[in-house]
Tab-separated table of C-alpha atoms in Angstrom:
chain	number	residue	atom	x	y	z
A	1	MET	CA	92.799	-46.526	-56.749
A	2	PRO	CA	93.691	-49.143	-59.389
A	3	ASP	CA	92.817	-48.219	-62.964
A	4	GLU	CA	90.716	-51.351	-63.473
A	5	ARG	CA	88.432	-50.636	-60.511
A	6	ALA	CA	85.611	-48.118	-60.719
A	7	SER	CA	84.942	-46.117	-57.534
A	8	HIS	CA	82.517	-47.663	-55.038
A	9	THR	CA	82.448	-44.297	-53.187
A	10	ALA	CA	81.072	-42.628	-56.330
A	11	VAL	CA	78.071	-45.051	-56.256
A	12	LEU	CA	77.506	-44.428	-52.508
A	13	VAL	CA	77.555	-40.637	-53.059
A	14	CYS	CA	75.126	-40.992	-55.980
A	15	GLN	CA	72.816	-43.169	-53.852
A	16	GLY	CA	72.964	-40.497	-51.150
A	17	ARG	CA	71.937	-37.780	-53.552
A	18	ALA	CA	69.130	-39.933	-54.946
A	19	ALA	CA	67.867	-40.671	-51.427
A	20	ALA	CA	67.926	-36.948	-50.599
A	21	ASN	CA	66.279	-35.737	-53.853
A	22	GLU	CA	63.467	-33.349	-52.897
A	23	ARG	CA	63.288	-35.045	-49.477
A	24	VAL	CA	66.112	-33.502	-47.509
A	25	ALA	CA	65.986	-29.687	-47.456
A	26	PRO	CA	63.039	-29.626	-49.890
A	27	GLY	CA	62.917	-26.475	-51.964
A	28	ARG	CA	66.706	-26.123	-51.728
A	29	PHE	CA	67.978	-29.529	-52.861
A	30	ALA	CA	67.014	-31.619	-55.840
A	31	ASP	CA	69.017	-34.005	-58.008
A	32	PRO	CA	66.833	-35.949	-60.428
A	33	THR	CA	69.904	-37.196	-62.325
A	34	ALA	CA	71.163	-39.334	-59.434
A	35	LEU	CA	68.592	-42.118	-59.697
A	36	THR	CA	69.086	-42.273	-63.481
A	37	LEU	CA	72.829	-42.794	-63.007
A	38	LEU	CA	72.249	-45.796	-60.730
A	39	ARG	CA	71.773	-49.414	-61.752
A	40	ASP	CA	68.641	-51.338	-60.709
A	41	ASP	CA	70.265	-53.123	-57.746
A	42	GLU	CA	71.702	-49.815	-56.495
A	43	ARG	CA	68.289	-48.178	-56.646
A	44	GLU	CA	66.708	-50.729	-54.340
A	45	LEU	CA	68.744	-49.422	-51.379
A	46	VAL	CA	67.756	-45.876	-52.267
A	47	ARG	CA	64.099	-46.866	-52.255
A	48	ARG	CA	64.444	-48.377	-48.777
A	49	VAL	CA	66.138	-45.264	-47.386
A	50	ARG	CA	63.484	-42.990	-48.893
A	51	GLU	CA	60.772	-45.132	-47.395
A	52	GLY	CA	62.510	-45.388	-44.017
A	53	ALA	CA	62.483	-49.160	-44.234
A	54	PRO	CA	65.791	-50.533	-42.914
A	55	PRO	CA	66.554	-54.120	-43.966
A	56	ALA	CA	67.127	-57.043	-41.668
A	57	GLY	CA	70.635	-58.352	-41.100
A	58	TRP	CA	73.823	-56.507	-40.091
A	59	ARG	CA	75.471	-56.185	-43.493
A	60	PRO	CA	72.339	-54.814	-45.322
A	61	ARG	CA	71.737	-52.512	-42.360
A	62	ILE	CA	75.301	-51.118	-42.462
A	63	GLU	CA	74.896	-50.362	-46.195
A	64	TYR	CA	71.480	-48.779	-45.516
A	65	GLU	CA	72.920	-46.546	-42.822
A	66	MET	CA	75.788	-45.508	-45.071
A	67	VAL	CA	73.396	-44.223	-47.719
A	68	ARG	CA	71.071	-42.624	-45.159
A	69	GLY	CA	73.957	-40.776	-43.520
A	70	SER	CA	75.476	-39.873	-46.867
A	71	ALA	CA	72.205	-38.206	-47.900
A	72	GLU	CA	72.324	-35.829	-44.947
A	73	VAL	CA	75.967	-34.846	-45.462
A	74	LEU	CA	75.717	-34.378	-49.202
A	75	VAL	CA	72.842	-31.927	-49.184
A	76	PRO	CA	74.651	-28.889	-47.594
A	77	ARG	CA	77.854	-29.754	-49.475
A	78	THR	CA	76.062	-29.850	-52.850
A	79	ILE	CA	74.048	-26.718	-52.204
A	80	ALA	CA	77.114	-24.716	-51.156
A	81	ILE	CA	79.073	-25.834	-54.224
A	82	ASP	CA	76.144	-25.195	-56.620
A	83	ASP	CA	75.689	-21.702	-55.206
A	84	ALA	CA	79.437	-21.008	-55.628
A	85	VAL	CA	79.313	-22.205	-59.238
A	86	ARG	CA	76.352	-19.911	-59.995
A	87	GLU	CA	78.279	-16.945	-58.636
A	88	GLY	CA	81.484	-17.737	-60.579
A	89	PRO	CA	82.512	-17.702	-64.219
A	90	ARG	CA	80.772	-20.433	-66.224
A	91	ALA	CA	82.278	-20.321	-69.721
A	92	GLN	CA	84.506	-23.220	-68.625
A	93	VAL	CA	83.799	-25.571	-65.753
A	94	VAL	CA	86.124	-28.413	-64.711
A	95	ILE	CA	84.925	-31.108	-62.283
A	96	LEU	CA	87.907	-32.833	-60.737
A	97	GLY	CA	87.159	-36.417	-59.698
A	98	ALA	CA	83.670	-36.176	-61.090
A	99	GLY	CA	82.484	-39.657	-60.151
A	100	LEU	CA	78.730	-39.867	-60.829
A	101	ASP	CA	78.218	-36.086	-60.592
A	102	GLY	CA	75.161	-34.944	-62.554
A	103	ARG	CA	75.816	-31.201	-62.641
A	104	ALA	CA	76.447	-31.056	-66.391
A	105	TRP	CA	72.885	-32.204	-66.888
A	106	ARG	CA	70.884	-30.923	-63.956
A	107	MET	CA	72.277	-27.359	-63.653
A	108	THR	CA	70.670	-25.309	-66.397
A	109	GLU	CA	73.329	-22.636	-65.769
A	110	LEU	CA	75.904	-25.013	-67.241
A	111	HIS	CA	74.023	-25.914	-70.413
A	112	ASP	CA	75.974	-23.318	-72.392
A	113	SER	CA	79.265	-24.009	-70.631
A	114	GLU	CA	82.183	-26.049	-71.795
A	115	THR	CA	82.159	-28.615	-68.973
A	116	TYR	CA	85.067	-31.031	-68.445
A	117	GLU	CA	84.801	-34.077	-66.175
A	118	VAL	CA	88.139	-35.341	-64.936
A	119	ASP	CA	88.356	-38.762	-63.341
A	120	GLN	CA	90.416	-41.944	-63.211
A	121	PRO	CA	89.882	-44.100	-66.350
A	122	ALA	CA	87.864	-47.012	-64.851
A	123	SER	CA	85.421	-44.721	-63.072
A	124	GLN	CA	85.025	-42.637	-66.160
A	125	ARG	CA	84.259	-45.644	-68.357
A	126	ASP	CA	81.603	-46.646	-65.842
A	127	LYS	CA	80.181	-43.088	-65.804
A	128	ARG	CA	79.979	-42.877	-69.568
A	129	GLU	CA	77.983	-46.123	-69.719
A	130	ARG	CA	75.566	-44.876	-67.095
A	131	ALA	CA	75.262	-41.337	-68.515
A	132	VAL	CA	73.813	-42.543	-71.838
A	133	ALA	CA	70.435	-42.542	-70.104
A	134	LEU	CA	70.705	-38.801	-69.447
A	135	GLY	CA	70.592	-37.892	-73.137
A	136	ASP	CA	72.791	-36.348	-75.783
A	137	ARG	CA	74.170	-33.423	-73.764
A	138	GLN	CA	77.512	-34.759	-72.570
A	139	PRO	CA	80.507	-33.048	-70.963
A	140	HIS	CA	84.059	-33.469	-72.181
A	141	PHE	CA	85.376	-36.605	-70.508
A	142	VAL	CA	89.056	-36.324	-69.479
A	143	PRO	CA	90.668	-39.520	-68.079
A	144	VAL	CA	93.363	-38.648	-65.556
A	145	GLU	CA	94.924	-40.517	-62.646
A	146	PHE	CA	95.642	-37.869	-60.018
A	147	GLY	CA	99.259	-37.878	-58.891
A	148	ARG	CA	100.457	-39.769	-61.926
A	149	ASP	CA	99.111	-38.226	-65.158
A	150	ASP	CA	99.746	-34.668	-66.419
A	151	LEU	CA	96.422	-32.995	-65.622
A	152	ALA	CA	97.293	-29.702	-67.326
A	153	ALA	CA	98.472	-31.213	-70.563
A	154	THR	CA	95.493	-33.609	-70.720
A	155	LEU	CA	93.050	-30.764	-70.211
A	156	GLU	CA	94.731	-28.717	-72.928
A	157	SER	CA	94.424	-31.698	-75.318
A	158	ALA	CA	90.695	-31.903	-74.458
A	159	GLY	CA	90.169	-28.272	-75.458
A	160	HIS	CA	90.355	-26.450	-72.155
A	161	ARG	CA	91.706	-22.911	-72.514
A	162	ALA	CA	94.085	-21.567	-69.923
A	163	ASP	CA	93.527	-17.981	-71.111
A	164	LEU	CA	89.848	-17.977	-70.107
A	165	PRO	CA	88.482	-17.970	-66.554
A	166	THR	CA	87.502	-21.393	-65.218
A	167	THR	CA	85.373	-22.605	-62.342
A	168	TRP	CA	86.973	-25.648	-60.808
A	169	ILE	CA	84.923	-28.063	-58.658
A	170	TRP	CA	86.976	-30.360	-56.414
A	171	GLU	CA	84.350	-32.262	-54.392
A	172	GLY	CA	84.765	-35.439	-52.403
A	173	VAL	CA	88.293	-36.094	-53.710
A	174	VAL	CA	90.937	-34.362	-51.568
A	175	PRO	CA	90.720	-36.847	-48.585
A	176	TYR	CA	91.632	-39.724	-50.936
A	177	LEU	CA	94.826	-38.055	-52.157
A	178	THR	CA	98.154	-37.824	-50.392
A	179	PRO	CA	99.342	-34.378	-49.354
A	180	ASP	CA	101.857	-34.365	-52.230
A	181	GLU	CA	99.104	-35.333	-54.726
A	182	VAL	CA	96.927	-32.501	-53.421
A	183	ARG	CA	99.759	-29.983	-53.773
A	184	GLY	CA	100.686	-31.290	-57.218
A	185	THR	CA	97.074	-31.064	-58.427
A	186	LEU	CA	96.761	-27.497	-57.126
A	187	ASP	CA	99.947	-26.556	-59.027
A	188	GLU	CA	98.405	-27.837	-62.281
A	189	VAL	CA	95.072	-26.124	-61.553
A	190	ALA	CA	96.829	-22.836	-60.874
A	191	ALA	CA	98.816	-23.167	-64.125
A	192	ARG	CA	95.507	-23.224	-66.078
A	193	SER	CA	93.606	-20.622	-64.055
A	194	ALA	CA	93.333	-17.272	-65.776
A	195	PRO	CA	92.440	-14.155	-63.753
A	196	GLY	CA	88.802	-14.350	-62.758
A	197	SER	CA	88.890	-18.109	-62.194
A	198	ARG	CA	87.243	-19.739	-59.149
A	199	LEU	CA	88.273	-22.864	-57.276
A	200	ILE	CA	85.786	-24.676	-55.019
A	201	VAL	CA	87.415	-27.262	-52.731
A	202	ASN	CA	85.716	-29.742	-50.460
A	203	TYR	CA	88.131	-31.123	-47.896
A	204	GLN	CA	88.221	-32.839	-44.536
A	205	GLU	CA	89.563	-31.851	-41.115
A	206	ALA	CA	91.040	-34.532	-38.882
A	207	SER	CA	88.732	-35.822	-36.133
A	208	PRO	CA	88.603	-38.573	-33.480
A	209	GLY	CA	85.909	-40.209	-35.588
A	210	MET	CA	88.436	-41.090	-38.241
A	211	ASN	CA	89.883	-43.842	-36.017
A	212	ALA	CA	86.334	-45.109	-35.328
A	213	GLY	CA	85.695	-45.308	-39.048
A	214	LEU	CA	88.800	-47.429	-39.573
A	215	ALA	CA	87.557	-49.695	-36.779
A	216	VAL	CA	84.232	-50.108	-38.542
A	217	ILE	CA	86.019	-51.159	-41.732
A	218	ARG	CA	88.096	-53.741	-39.841
A	219	ALA	CA	84.989	-55.045	-38.066
A	220	PHE	CA	83.154	-55.378	-41.403
A	221	THR	CA	85.993	-57.556	-42.717
A	222	LEU	CA	86.047	-59.789	-39.613
A	223	VAL	CA	82.250	-60.196	-39.223
A	224	PHE	CA	81.404	-60.787	-42.861
A	225	ARG	CA	84.677	-62.542	-43.807
A	226	ARG	CA	85.032	-60.260	-46.818
A	227	ALA	CA	86.837	-57.087	-47.557
A	228	SER	CA	84.998	-53.836	-46.899
A	229	PRO	CA	83.798	-52.253	-50.145
A	230	TRP	CA	85.584	-49.061	-49.068
A	231	ARG	CA	88.991	-50.566	-48.360
A	232	ASN	CA	90.402	-49.528	-51.736
A	233	GLU	CA	89.561	-45.855	-51.168
A	234	PRO	CA	91.065	-44.900	-47.783
A	235	TRP	CA	91.501	-41.380	-46.629
A	236	ARG	CA	95.067	-40.162	-47.131
A	237	SER	CA	94.993	-36.513	-46.123
A	238	THR	CA	93.237	-34.041	-43.861
A	239	TRP	CA	93.749	-30.280	-43.610
A	240	THR	CA	92.997	-27.474	-41.221
A	241	PRO	CA	91.384	-24.329	-42.645
A	242	GLU	CA	94.685	-22.527	-42.066
A	243	GLN	CA	96.622	-25.151	-44.013
A	244	MET	CA	94.123	-25.062	-46.883
A	245	ARG	CA	94.252	-21.234	-46.961
A	246	ASP	CA	98.083	-21.387	-47.186
A	247	LEU	CA	97.857	-23.943	-50.033
A	248	LEU	CA	95.442	-21.760	-52.006
A	249	THR	CA	96.931	-18.322	-51.384
A	250	GLY	CA	100.419	-19.724	-52.162
A	251	ARG	CA	99.094	-20.524	-55.642
A	252	GLY	CA	97.539	-17.158	-56.355
A	253	PHE	CA	93.972	-17.724	-55.051
A	254	ARG	CA	92.178	-15.536	-52.562
A	255	VAL	CA	89.892	-17.446	-50.162
A	256	VAL	CA	86.522	-15.723	-50.007
A	257	ARG	CA	84.901	-18.184	-47.678
A	258	ASP	CA	85.522	-21.482	-45.983
A	259	ASP	CA	82.634	-23.097	-44.037
A	260	ASP	CA	82.074	-26.385	-42.289
A	261	LEU	CA	79.007	-28.335	-43.414
A	262	LEU	CA	77.368	-28.177	-39.994
A	263	THR	CA	77.224	-24.356	-40.261
A	264	LEU	CA	75.887	-24.621	-43.799
A	265	ALA	CA	73.310	-27.272	-42.863
A	266	ALA	CA	72.009	-25.163	-39.919
A	267	ALA	CA	70.840	-22.575	-42.447
A	268	LEU	CA	68.783	-25.144	-44.356
A	269	PRO	CA	65.373	-26.681	-43.688
A	270	MET	CA	66.805	-30.090	-42.607
A	271	LYS	CA	67.465	-32.163	-39.514
A	272	LEU	CA	71.004	-32.297	-38.214
A	273	GLY	CA	71.582	-35.945	-37.518
A	274	GLN	CA	75.208	-36.344	-38.708
A	275	ARG	CA	76.774	-33.541	-36.678
A	276	GLY	CA	80.232	-35.054	-36.429
A	277	SER	CA	80.533	-35.715	-40.163
A	278	LEU	CA	79.057	-32.305	-40.984
A	279	ARG	CA	81.414	-30.510	-38.596
A	280	ASN	CA	84.570	-31.982	-40.018
A	281	SER	CA	83.844	-31.566	-43.726
A	282	ARG	CA	84.375	-28.148	-45.286
A	283	VAL	CA	83.862	-26.222	-48.520
A	284	ALA	CA	86.321	-23.461	-49.402
A	285	VAL	CA	85.768	-20.997	-52.246
A	286	ALA	CA	88.778	-19.143	-53.650
A	287	ASP	CA	89.089	-16.673	-56.547
A	288	ARG	CA	92.008	-15.679	-58.647
A	289	ASP	CA	92.074	-11.888	-59.187
């Protein structure tokens, strides 16, 4: 992703969380920070989704369905990661590819933590502007371009301590990195993970639906004579659970669980409308002994 371009996917994810807030899996999912992090025009689409009022026209309807579907997928993913964070060490928490994540504000368990948000520079500048509305409690912002910048050295400069256990959150990022970028990032994470650290990884398995998604992007471009807003953030890697386990164990982490989102969603009070997307997205939790 070019440095000068903030992530559109980060906005879509935030819209999905705002649409789901206390509405999907009520009692288990809430994210009041999401709407605050959105701009006025981005909130209008959230309002429509929450009211179940799809707009007229193909292009507005596609954007509506993207947010509606995103809301369903994000709920089990967020709950699983939040639960894993609560169970892990919290003196230091690093969010890799933070986007418009609101955990540093909404999770009371992190209010006494040293929280570091790592993201590419343009997205982070955008986030910092939006986060002013959330108040004075701010994480350490660490600008890093994955696959190019030295993550370990930049974190050290920001105050992160490699001799203390860290909980790492890597959500919604791995598919957008090449296999070599994933391996390189894991090497740097491992180098700064003291015994007792926890790594939470959200990743994607390959599926026939991936080709359908690429076709949708091409159709969007042809029908509306404009580039798809997601064209600059294509998926670059998928992993089987066995491959992810090998990646993690090879770097000193012990996988304690690895679940697909469909299994996680089935245990929640929510409808399962996005079964394909839920089935192929996974959350692995790994500890360093």
